[in-house]
């Protein structure tokens, strides 16, 4: 099987490393690739949407799983799909929406694979209702370090170690996923402004239970009385009778729009405090104070950035860091303090979102816990950024929170045990299952996973 030596990065385009990229097209080729990983091991990779170094492996092998992309079976009556791990959520939407089904959980991009969705145990705008992706996985087939293909189901240690395990227990080959029924490919969306962070949290706490999907864009450059001002967007799948007559002719049509790709070269510093501050001001002011029942296509509501191919280039060659943390209910003062610190430091982030998480998920390294999660993008070249984020990590850990490993590129390993209390069980199972360390990544080496 041919392998190319290539430079690999995460979606944040920081810390590139060189690896042998192997592209298996069959399960047998995937098994051969695992056997031939060599001393530096290997790691599976999907569409490269992990922001940090989770799907990189300096000096070793990276298995590009996107060639395994077959949809094997759809139960249109019961609402399940059996597919290869390399199938993207975009492809599932193309096939399933015309049949009246939607993926149970989607993050801010549909260009992630099913294997990646399980390995990162992705969450979406509906976590407070539906939990994370792995909660809807009925089983998966896992190629382990010994060459065995195991069928793994919920409630087992191997399932809980793999869900959120960042590909370190093996290579997911197939998965059976439970789906969400829908009548249309449109969303009924309510939008409102919140004057500050406390106003936003009060609105979310009081009314989130009325909505399946909920997210708030937050202005992290606003200061003083406006600190944390936000635009809150919530929605439900629109029923057929909510559509105008023309739209009812093809209610389940899935037609994502695409704009021109971001240019390959973007001047450094384009997204500085001035430009982001202007964008944030315009974005907040153009949002309605209150609008209800607006019909939006699924791509516009869930994945607006997918309409701009290679949007990550806008940060320039230096790339960007995505920082996401969660703190539990009762730790709102920690959230307030961190938002104030980011605001006072003038971190230029125009992609900052706040959500509420519901009940935690069983994965030992799954990110969500009940509480508040904030995610923001920051240009990687911002002076003093590493030290500043280290300080935020310590605040998060002290409050019993954690950072999201699928987006991490710089967490210090000594904080990992504090943030993830099941880490010991994860390491123990890995030693038993993979004593030679066949599955490894830049993330696992950096954090001692």
CSV table of C-alpha atoms in Angstrom, one decimal:
chain,number,residue,atom,x,y,z
A,1,UNK,CA,0.0,0.0,0.0
A,2,UNK,CA,1.6,3.3,-1.0
A,3,UNK,CA,2.4,5.9,1.6
A,4,UNK,CA,3.4,9.5,1.2
A,5,UNK,CA,5.6,11.6,3.5
A,6,UNK,CA,3.6,14.7,4.2
A,7,UNK,CA,3.3,17.7,6.6
A,8,UNK,CA,0.2,17.3,8.7
A,9,UNK,CA,-1.6,19.9,10.9
A,10,UNK,CA,-4.9,20.3,12.6
A,11,UNK,CA,-7.6,22.7,11.5
A,12,UNK,CA,-5.9,25.5,13.5
A,13,UNK,CA,-2.8,25.1,11.2
A,14,UNK,CA,-0.3,25.3,14.1
A,15,UNK,CA,2.6,22.9,14.9
A,16,UNK,CA,2.9,20.9,11.7
A,17,UNK,CA,4.7,17.6,11.8
A,18,UNK,CA,5.7,15.1,9.1
A,19,UNK,CA,4.3,11.6,8.9
A,20,UNK,CA,3.7,8.8,6.5
A,21,UNK,CA,0.2,9.2,5.2
A,22,UNK,CA,-1.4,5.8,4.4
A,23,UNK,CA,-4.8,5.6,2.6
A,24,UNK,CA,-6.5,2.3,3.2
A,25,UNK,CA,-9.4,1.4,0.8
A,26,UNK,CA,-10.4,-1.9,2.5
A,27,UNK,CA,-10.6,-3.2,6.0
A,28,UNK,CA,-7.7,-5.6,5.1
A,29,UNK,CA,-5.6,-2.7,4.0
A,30,UNK,CA,-6.4,-0.9,7.3
A,31,UNK,CA,-5.3,-3.9,9.2
A,32,UNK,CA,-2.1,-4.1,7.2
A,33,UNK,CA,-1.4,-0.4,7.8
A,34,UNK,CA,-1.7,-1.0,11.6
A,35,UNK,CA,0.7,-4.0,11.4
A,36,UNK,CA,3.2,-1.9,9.5
A,37,UNK,CA,3.0,1.3,11.6
A,38,UNK,CA,6.6,0.9,12.8
A,39,UNK,CA,8.2,2.2,16.0
A,40,UNK,CA,6.5,5.5,16.0
A,41,UNK,CA,3.0,3.9,15.7
A,42,UNK,CA,0.0,5.2,13.9
A,43,UNK,CA,-3.2,7.2,14.4
A,44,UNK,CA,-6.4,7.3,12.3
A,45,UNK,CA,-7.4,10.6,10.7
A,46,UNK,CA,-10.7,11.7,9.1
A,47,UNK,CA,-11.3,15.1,7.5
A,48,UNK,CA,-8.8,16.9,9.6
A,49,UNK,CA,-11.2,19.1,11.6
A,50,UNK,CA,-9.6,18.5,15.0
A,51,UNK,CA,-8.1,21.9,15.7
A,52,UNK,CA,-4.9,20.7,17.4
A,53,UNK,CA,-2.6,17.7,17.1
A,54,UNK,CA,-5.0,14.8,17.8
A,55,UNK,CA,-4.6,13.4,14.3
A,56,UNK,CA,-0.9,14.0,13.8
A,57,UNK,CA,1.9,11.6,14.5
A,58,UNK,CA,5.4,13.0,14.0
A,59,UNK,CA,7.7,10.4,12.4
A,60,UNK,CA,5.1,7.7,12.3
A,61,UNK,CA,2.0,6.8,10.3
A,62,UNK,CA,-1.3,8.6,9.8
A,63,UNK,CA,-4.1,6.5,8.4
A,64,UNK,CA,-6.4,8.6,6.2
A,65,UNK,CA,-9.7,6.8,6.7
A,66,UNK,CA,-11.8,8.8,4.2
A,67,UNK,CA,-11.4,6.0,1.6
A,68,UNK,CA,-13.6,3.8,3.7
A,69,UNK,CA,-16.8,5.7,3.1
A,70,UNK,CA,-19.6,3.3,2.3
A,71,UNK,CA,-23.1,3.5,3.7
A,72,UNK,CA,-24.0,-0.2,4.2
A,73,UNK,CA,-27.6,-0.2,5.4
A,74,UNK,CA,-30.4,2.3,6.3
A,75,UNK,CA,-33.4,1.3,8.4
A,76,UNK,CA,-35.8,4.0,7.2
A,77,UNK,CA,-38.5,2.6,9.5
A,78,UNK,CA,-36.5,2.3,12.7
A,79,UNK,CA,-34.2,5.2,12.1
A,80,UNK,CA,-30.7,3.7,12.1
A,81,UNK,CA,-27.8,3.7,9.7
A,82,UNK,CA,-24.8,1.4,9.4
A,83,UNK,CA,-21.8,3.0,7.7
A,84,UNK,CA,-18.1,3.0,7.4
A,85,UNK,CA,-16.2,5.3,9.8
A,86,UNK,CA,-14.9,7.4,6.9
A,87,UNK,CA,-18.4,8.6,5.9
A,88,UNK,CA,-18.9,12.3,6.6
A,89,UNK,CA,-21.8,13.8,8.3
A,90,UNK,CA,-22.3,15.8,5.1
A,91,UNK,CA,-22.8,12.6,3.2
A,92,UNK,CA,-25.2,11.2,5.8
A,93,UNK,CA,-27.3,14.4,5.5
A,94,UNK,CA,-27.3,14.1,1.7
A,95,UNK,CA,-28.6,10.6,1.9
A,96,UNK,CA,-30.8,10.6,5.0
A,97,UNK,CA,-32.6,14.0,4.9
A,98,UNK,CA,-34.7,13.0,1.8
A,99,UNK,CA,-35.8,10.0,3.8
A,100,UNK,CA,-36.9,12.1,6.8
A,101,UNK,CA,-33.9,11.5,9.1
A,102,UNK,CA,-31.2,13.8,10.4
A,103,UNK,CA,-27.9,13.0,12.3
A,104,UNK,CA,-28.5,13.0,16.1
A,105,UNK,CA,-25.7,15.4,16.9
A,106,UNK,CA,-23.7,17.7,14.7
A,107,UNK,CA,-20.9,20.1,15.6
A,108,UNK,CA,-20.3,23.5,13.9
A,109,UNK,CA,-19.1,21.7,10.7
A,110,UNK,CA,-20.7,18.8,8.8
A,111,UNK,CA,-17.3,17.9,7.4
A,112,UNK,CA,-16.3,15.4,10.1
A,113,UNK,CA,-16.3,11.6,9.7
A,114,UNK,CA,-18.4,9.2,11.8
A,115,UNK,CA,-15.2,7.8,13.2
A,116,UNK,CA,-14.0,11.2,14.2
A,117,UNK,CA,-17.4,12.0,15.7
A,118,UNK,CA,-17.0,9.0,18.0
A,119,UNK,CA,-13.3,9.4,18.7
A,120,UNK,CA,-13.9,13.1,19.8
A,121,UNK,CA,-17.4,12.3,21.1
A,122,UNK,CA,-18.6,15.5,19.5
A,123,UNK,CA,-21.3,17.7,20.9
A,124,UNK,CA,-23.6,20.2,19.3
A,125,UNK,CA,-26.2,22.8,20.0
A,126,UNK,CA,-28.5,20.1,21.4
A,127,UNK,CA,-26.3,18.7,24.2
A,128,UNK,CA,-28.7,19.9,26.9
A,129,UNK,CA,-31.3,17.7,25.3
A,130,UNK,CA,-29.5,14.9,23.4
A,131,UNK,CA,-26.1,14.5,24.9
A,132,UNK,CA,-23.0,13.8,22.7
A,133,UNK,CA,-22.6,11.7,19.6
A,134,UNK,CA,-21.6,8.5,21.2
A,135,UNK,CA,-24.9,8.4,23.2
A,136,UNK,CA,-26.6,7.6,19.9
A,137,UNK,CA,-24.1,4.9,18.7
A,138,UNK,CA,-25.6,1.4,19.0
A,139,UNK,CA,-22.3,-0.4,18.2
A,140,UNK,CA,-19.1,0.0,16.3
A,141,UNK,CA,-16.4,-2.3,14.9
A,142,UNK,CA,-12.9,-1.5,16.2
A,143,UNK,CA,-9.6,-2.7,14.8
A,144,UNK,CA,-7.3,-3.1,17.8
A,145,UNK,CA,-3.5,-3.3,18.0
A,146,UNK,CA,-3.5,-7.1,17.9
A,147,UNK,CA,-5.2,-7.1,14.5
A,148,UNK,CA,-8.5,-8.2,15.9
A,149,UNK,CA,-11.8,-6.6,14.8
A,150,UNK,CA,-14.1,-6.3,17.8
A,151,UNK,CA,-17.8,-5.4,17.8
A,152,UNK,CA,-18.2,-2.9,20.7
A,153,UNK,CA,-21.5,-1.9,22.3
A,154,UNK,CA,-22.5,0.8,24.9
A,155,UNK,CA,-22.0,0.0,28.6
A,156,UNK,CA,-18.6,-1.7,28.0
A,157,UNK,CA,-15.2,-0.4,29.1
A,158,UNK,CA,-13.9,-0.5,25.5
A,159,UNK,CA,-16.9,1.6,24.3
A,160,UNK,CA,-16.4,4.1,27.1
A,161,UNK,CA,-12.7,4.4,26.5
A,162,UNK,CA,-13.1,4.8,22.7
A,163,UNK,CA,-15.9,7.4,22.9
A,164,UNK,CA,-13.8,10.6,23.3
A,165,UNK,CA,-10.6,8.5,23.4
A,166,UNK,CA,-9.1,10.4,20.4
A,167,UNK,CA,-8.4,7.3,18.4
A,168,UNK,CA,-6.0,5.8,20.9
A,169,UNK,CA,-7.8,2.5,21.5
A,170,UNK,CA,-7.9,1.5,17.8
A,171,UNK,CA,-9.3,2.3,14.4
A,172,UNK,CA,-13.0,2.5,14.1
A,173,UNK,CA,-14.1,0.7,10.9
A,174,UNK,CA,-17.9,0.8,11.0
A,175,UNK,CA,-20.7,2.2,13.2
A,176,UNK,CA,-24.4,1.8,13.7
A,177,UNK,CA,-26.0,5.1,14.6
A,178,UNK,CA,-29.5,6.0,15.8
A,179,UNK,CA,-31.1,9.0,13.9
A,180,UNK,CA,-33.3,11.9,14.5
A,181,UNK,CA,-36.7,12.0,12.6
A,182,UNK,CA,-37.5,15.3,10.8
A,183,UNK,CA,-40.4,16.5,8.6
A,184,UNK,CA,-38.4,19.1,6.7
A,185,UNK,CA,-34.9,20.3,6.0
A,186,UNK,CA,-35.6,23.7,7.5
A,187,UNK,CA,-35.3,25.1,11.0
A,188,UNK,CA,-37.6,27.4,12.9
A,189,UNK,CA,-35.3,29.8,14.6
A,190,UNK,CA,-35.7,32.4,17.4
A,191,UNK,CA,-33.1,35.1,17.7
A,192,UNK,CA,-32.6,37.6,20.5
A,193,UNK,CA,-30.0,39.9,21.9
A,194,UNK,CA,-28.6,39.7,25.5
A,195,UNK,CA,-27.2,42.9,26.9
A,196,UNK,CA,-24.4,41.2,29.0
A,197,UNK,CA,-23.2,37.9,30.3
A,198,UNK,CA,-25.6,37.8,33.2
A,199,UNK,CA,-28.5,38.6,31.0
A,200,UNK,CA,-27.5,35.8,28.6
A,201,UNK,CA,-27.1,33.2,31.4
A,202,UNK,CA,-30.4,34.1,32.9
A,203,UNK,CA,-32.2,33.7,29.5
A,204,UNK,CA,-30.5,30.3,28.9
A,205,UNK,CA,-31.3,29.0,32.4
A,206,UNK,CA,-34.9,30.1,32.2
A,207,UNK,CA,-35.9,29.0,28.8
A,208,UNK,CA,-33.4,26.5,27.3
A,209,UNK,CA,-35.6,23.6,28.1
A,210,UNK,CA,-38.1,24.8,25.4
A,211,UNK,CA,-35.6,24.3,22.6
A,212,UNK,CA,-33.8,21.3,21.1
A,213,UNK,CA,-31.0,23.5,19.8
A,214,UNK,CA,-29.4,26.5,21.5
A,215,UNK,CA,-26.2,28.6,21.1
A,216,UNK,CA,-25.1,32.1,21.8
A,217,UNK,CA,-22.5,34.1,19.9
A,218,UNK,CA,-20.7,36.3,22.5
A,219,UNK,CA,-18.7,39.5,22.0
A,220,UNK,CA,-15.5,39.0,23.9
A,221,UNK,CA,-14.2,42.4,23.0
A,222,UNK,CA,-17.0,44.3,24.7
A,223,UNK,CA,-16.1,45.7,28.1
A,224,UNK,CA,-17.6,47.4,31.1
A,225,UNK,CA,-21.4,47.1,31.4
A,226,UNK,CA,-21.5,45.4,28.0
A,227,UNK,CA,-19.1,42.6,28.9
A,228,UNK,CA,-20.4,39.4,27.4
A,229,UNK,CA,-23.1,40.9,25.3
A,230,UNK,CA,-24.5,38.2,23.0
A,231,UNK,CA,-26.8,37.1,20.3
A,232,UNK,CA,-28.8,34.1,21.3
A,233,UNK,CA,-30.0,31.7,18.6
A,234,UNK,CA,-32.3,28.8,19.3
A,235,UNK,CA,-34.3,26.5,17.0
A,236,UNK,CA,-36.3,23.4,16.3
A,237,UNK,CA,-36.8,21.3,13.2
A,238,UNK,CA,-39.6,23.0,11.3
A,239,UNK,CA,-42.8,20.9,10.9
A,240,UNK,CA,-44.2,20.6,7.5
A,241,UNK,CA,-47.2,22.8,8.3
A,242,UNK,CA,-44.9,25.7,9.1
A,243,UNK,CA,-43.6,25.9,5.5
A,244,UNK,CA,-45.0,28.2,2.9
A,245,UNK,CA,-46.8,26.4,0.1
A,246,UNK,CA,-43.9,26.6,-2.4
A,247,UNK,CA,-41.4,25.1,0.1
A,248,UNK,CA,-43.8,22.2,0.8
A,249,UNK,CA,-43.2,20.8,-2.7
A,250,UNK,CA,-39.7,19.7,-1.7
A,251,UNK,CA,-39.6,19.9,2.1
A,252,UNK,CA,-36.6,17.6,2.6
A,253,UNK,CA,-34.4,19.1,-0.1
A,254,UNK,CA,-30.8,19.6,1.1
A,255,UNK,CA,-29.0,22.3,-0.9
A,256,UNK,CA,-26.0,23.7,0.9
A,257,UNK,CA,-24.7,26.9,-0.7
A,258,UNK,CA,-21.0,27.6,-1.2
A,259,UNK,CA,-19.1,30.9,-1.4
A,260,UNK,CA,-15.6,31.3,-3.0
A,261,UNK,CA,-12.8,29.7,-1.0
A,262,UNK,CA,-10.7,31.8,1.3
A,263,UNK,CA,-7.5,32.8,-0.5
A,264,UNK,CA,-4.4,30.6,0.1
A,265,UNK,CA,-2.5,33.7,1.3
A,266,UNK,CA,-3.9,36.1,3.9
A,267,UNK,CA,-1.8,38.9,5.3
A,268,UNK,CA,-0.8,38.3,8.9
A,269,UNK,CA,-2.7,40.4,11.4
A,270,UNK,CA,-5.8,40.7,9.3
A,271,UNK,CA,-7.9,39.5,12.2
A,272,UNK,CA,-6.6,42.0,14.8
A,273,UNK,CA,-8.4,43.9,17.6
A,274,UNK,CA,-9.5,46.6,15.2
A,275,UNK,CA,-11.0,44.5,12.5
A,276,UNK,CA,-12.6,42.0,14.9
A,277,UNK,CA,-13.9,44.8,17.1
A,278,UNK,CA,-15.6,46.3,14.0
A,279,UNK,CA,-17.0,42.9,13.0
A,280,UNK,CA,-18.4,42.2,16.5
A,281,UNK,CA,-20.0,45.7,16.7
A,282,UNK,CA,-21.7,45.2,13.3
A,283,UNK,CA,-22.7,41.6,14.1
A,284,UNK,CA,-24.3,42.6,17.4
A,285,UNK,CA,-26.1,45.6,16.0
A,286,UNK,CA,-27.5,43.9,13.0
A,287,UNK,CA,-29.0,41.1,15.1
A,288,UNK,CA,-32.7,41.6,15.9
A,289,UNK,CA,-33.7,42.4,19.5
A,290,UNK,CA,-36.2,39.6,19.2
A,291,UNK,CA,-37.3,37.6,16.2
A,292,UNK,CA,-39.3,34.3,16.3
A,293,UNK,CA,-40.1,31.6,13.9
A,294,UNK,CA,-37.7,32.5,11.1
A,295,UNK,CA,-37.2,29.6,8.7
A,296,UNK,CA,-33.6,28.8,7.9
A,297,UNK,CA,-32.0,26.0,5.9
A,298,UNK,CA,-30.2,23.4,8.0
A,299,UNK,CA,-26.7,24.4,6.6
A,300,UNK,CA,-27.3,28.1,7.6
A,301,UNK,CA,-28.4,27.2,11.1
A,302,UNK,CA,-25.8,24.5,11.9
A,303,UNK,CA,-22.8,25.1,9.6
A,304,UNK,CA,-22.6,28.7,8.4
A,305,UNK,CA,-18.8,28.5,8.0
A,306,UNK,CA,-18.9,25.4,5.8
A,307,UNK,CA,-20.1,27.7,3.1
A,308,UNK,CA,-16.6,29.2,2.9
A,309,UNK,CA,-14.1,26.5,1.9
A,310,UNK,CA,-10.8,26.7,3.8
A,311,UNK,CA,-12.1,29.4,6.1
A,312,UNK,CA,-9.3,28.6,8.5
A,313,UNK,CA,-6.9,30.4,6.2
A,314,UNK,CA,-8.2,33.8,7.2
A,315,UNK,CA,-6.0,33.7,10.3
A,316,UNK,CA,-2.9,33.7,8.1
A,317,UNK,CA,0.1,31.4,8.0
A,318,UNK,CA,0.5,31.5,11.7
A,319,UNK,CA,-2.9,29.8,12.3
A,320,UNK,CA,-5.1,30.0,15.3
A,321,UNK,CA,-5.8,28.4,18.6
A,322,UNK,CA,-9.3,27.2,19.5
A,323,UNK,CA,-9.8,27.2,23.2
A,324,UNK,CA,-12.8,25.5,24.7
A,325,UNK,CA,-13.5,24.8,28.3
A,326,UNK,CA,-16.5,23.8,30.5
A,327,UNK,CA,-17.3,24.6,34.1
A,328,UNK,CA,-20.1,23.1,36.1
A,329,UNK,CA,-23.3,24.6,37.3
A,330,UNK,CA,-22.6,26.6,40.5
A,331,UNK,CA,-19.3,27.8,39.0
A,332,UNK,CA,-20.8,30.7,37.1
A,333,UNK,CA,-18.4,33.2,38.8
A,334,UNK,CA,-15.4,31.3,37.2
A,335,UNK,CA,-17.1,31.8,33.8
A,336,UNK,CA,-17.7,35.5,34.6
A,337,UNK,CA,-14.1,36.0,35.7
A,338,UNK,CA,-12.7,34.3,32.6
A,339,UNK,CA,-14.9,36.3,30.2
A,340,UNK,CA,-13.8,39.5,32.0
A,341,UNK,CA,-10.1,38.5,31.7
A,342,UNK,CA,-10.4,37.7,27.9
A,343,UNK,CA,-12.3,41.0,27.4
A,344,UNK,CA,-9.8,43.0,29.4
A,345,UNK,CA,-6.9,41.4,27.5
A,346,UNK,CA,-8.6,42.3,24.2
A,347,UNK,CA,-8.3,38.9,22.6
A,348,UNK,CA,-9.5,39.3,19.0
A,349,UNK,CA,-12.1,36.5,18.7
A,350,UNK,CA,-15.0,36.8,16.3
A,351,UNK,CA,-15.9,33.1,16.6
A,352,UNK,CA,-16.9,32.8,20.3
A,353,UNK,CA,-19.9,30.8,21.4
A,354,UNK,CA,-21.4,29.9,24.8
A,355,UNK,CA,-23.7,26.9,25.4
A,356,UNK,CA,-25.2,24.9,28.2
A,357,UNK,CA,-24.4,21.3,28.6
A,358,UNK,CA,-26.8,18.7,29.9
A,359,UNK,CA,-26.1,15.4,31.6
A,360,UNK,CA,-22.5,14.2,31.2
A,361,UNK,CA,-21.7,11.4,28.9
A,362,UNK,CA,-20.2,7.9,29.8
A,363,UNK,CA,-17.0,8.2,27.8
A,364,UNK,CA,-14.0,8.3,30.1
A,365,UNK,CA,-12.4,11.2,28.2
A,366,UNK,CA,-15.6,12.7,26.9
A,367,UNK,CA,-15.6,16.5,27.3
A,368,UNK,CA,-19.1,17.5,28.3
A,369,UNK,CA,-20.2,17.8,31.9
A,370,UNK,CA,-23.4,19.6,33.1
A,371,UNK,CA,-22.6,23.3,33.0
A,372,UNK,CA,-21.4,26.1,30.8
A,373,UNK,CA,-19.0,25.8,27.9
A,374,UNK,CA,-17.2,28.6,26.1
A,375,UNK,CA,-15.3,28.2,22.8
A,376,UNK,CA,-13.2,30.9,21.1
A,377,UNK,CA,-10.7,31.2,18.3
A,378,UNK,CA,-7.6,33.3,18.9
A,379,UNK,CA,-4.8,34.1,16.4
A,380,UNK,CA,-1.8,31.9,17.4
A,381,UNK,CA,0.6,34.8,17.2
A,382,UNK,CA,-1.0,36.9,19.8
A,383,UNK,CA,1.8,38.0,22.2
A,384,UNK,CA,1.8,36.2,25.5
A,385,UNK,CA,-1.1,33.9,24.4
A,386,UNK,CA,0.5,30.7,25.8
A,387,UNK,CA,1.0,32.1,29.3
A,388,UNK,CA,-2.4,33.6,29.3
A,389,UNK,CA,-4.2,30.4,28.4
A,390,UNK,CA,-2.1,28.5,30.9
A,391,UNK,CA,-3.5,30.8,33.6
A,392,UNK,CA,-7.1,30.2,32.3
A,393,UNK,CA,-6.4,26.4,32.4
A,394,UNK,CA,-5.6,26.7,36.1
A,395,UNK,CA,-8.8,28.5,36.8
A,396,UNK,CA,-10.8,26.0,34.9
A,397,UNK,CA,-9.1,23.1,36.7
A,398,UNK,CA,-9.5,24.7,40.1
A,399,UNK,CA,-13.3,25.0,39.4
A,400,UNK,CA,-13.5,21.3,38.5
A,401,UNK,CA,-13.8,22.0,34.8
A,402,UNK,CA,-11.9,20.8,31.8
A,403,UNK,CA,-10.7,21.7,28.3
A,404,UNK,CA,-11.7,19.9,25.1
A,405,UNK,CA,-9.0,17.5,23.8
A,406,UNK,CA,-10.3,17.6,20.2
A,407,UNK,CA,-9.5,21.3,20.1
A,408,UNK,CA,-6.5,21.4,22.3
A,409,UNK,CA,-3.0,22.2,21.0
A,410,UNK,CA,-1.1,23.3,24.2
A,411,UNK,CA,-2.5,22.0,27.5
A,412,UNK,CA,0.1,21.2,30.1
A,413,UNK,CA,0.0,17.5,31.0
A,414,UNK,CA,0.0,17.9,34.8
A,415,UNK,CA,-3.5,19.4,34.6
A,416,UNK,CA,-5.0,16.5,32.6
A,417,UNK,CA,-5.5,14.2,35.6
A,418,UNK,CA,-7.3,17.0,37.5
A,419,UNK,CA,-9.6,17.7,34.6
A,420,UNK,CA,-10.4,14.1,33.6
A,421,UNK,CA,-10.8,11.9,36.7
A,422,UNK,CA,-11.3,8.7,34.6
A,423,UNK,CA,-7.9,9.1,33.0
A,424,UNK,CA,-6.3,6.4,35.1
A,425,UNK,CA,-8.8,3.8,33.9
A,426,UNK,CA,-8.2,5.0,30.3
A,427,UNK,CA,-4.4,4.6,30.6
A,428,UNK,CA,-4.8,1.2,32.3
A,429,UNK,CA,-7.1,-0.1,29.5
A,430,UNK,CA,-4.7,1.2,26.8
A,431,UNK,CA,-1.7,-0.6,28.4
A,432,UNK,CA,-3.7,-3.9,28.5
A,433,UNK,CA,-5.1,-3.5,24.9
A,434,UNK,CA,-2.1,-2.0,23.2
A,435,UNK,CA,1.1,-2.8,25.3
A,436,UNK,CA,3.4,-1.9,22.4
A,437,UNK,CA,1.9,1.6,21.9
A,438,UNK,CA,0.8,1.0,18.3
A,439,UNK,CA,-1.8,3.8,18.5
A,440,UNK,CA,-0.1,7.0,19.2
A,441,UNK,CA,-0.3,10.7,18.2
A,442,UNK,CA,1.3,14.0,18.8
A,443,UNK,CA,-1.5,14.7,21.3
A,444,UNK,CA,-0.9,11.4,23.2
A,445,UNK,CA,2.8,12.0,23.5
A,446,UNK,CA,2.4,15.6,24.6
A,447,UNK,CA,-0.1,14.8,27.3
A,448,UNK,CA,1.1,11.3,28.3
A,449,UNK,CA,-2.1,9.6,27.4
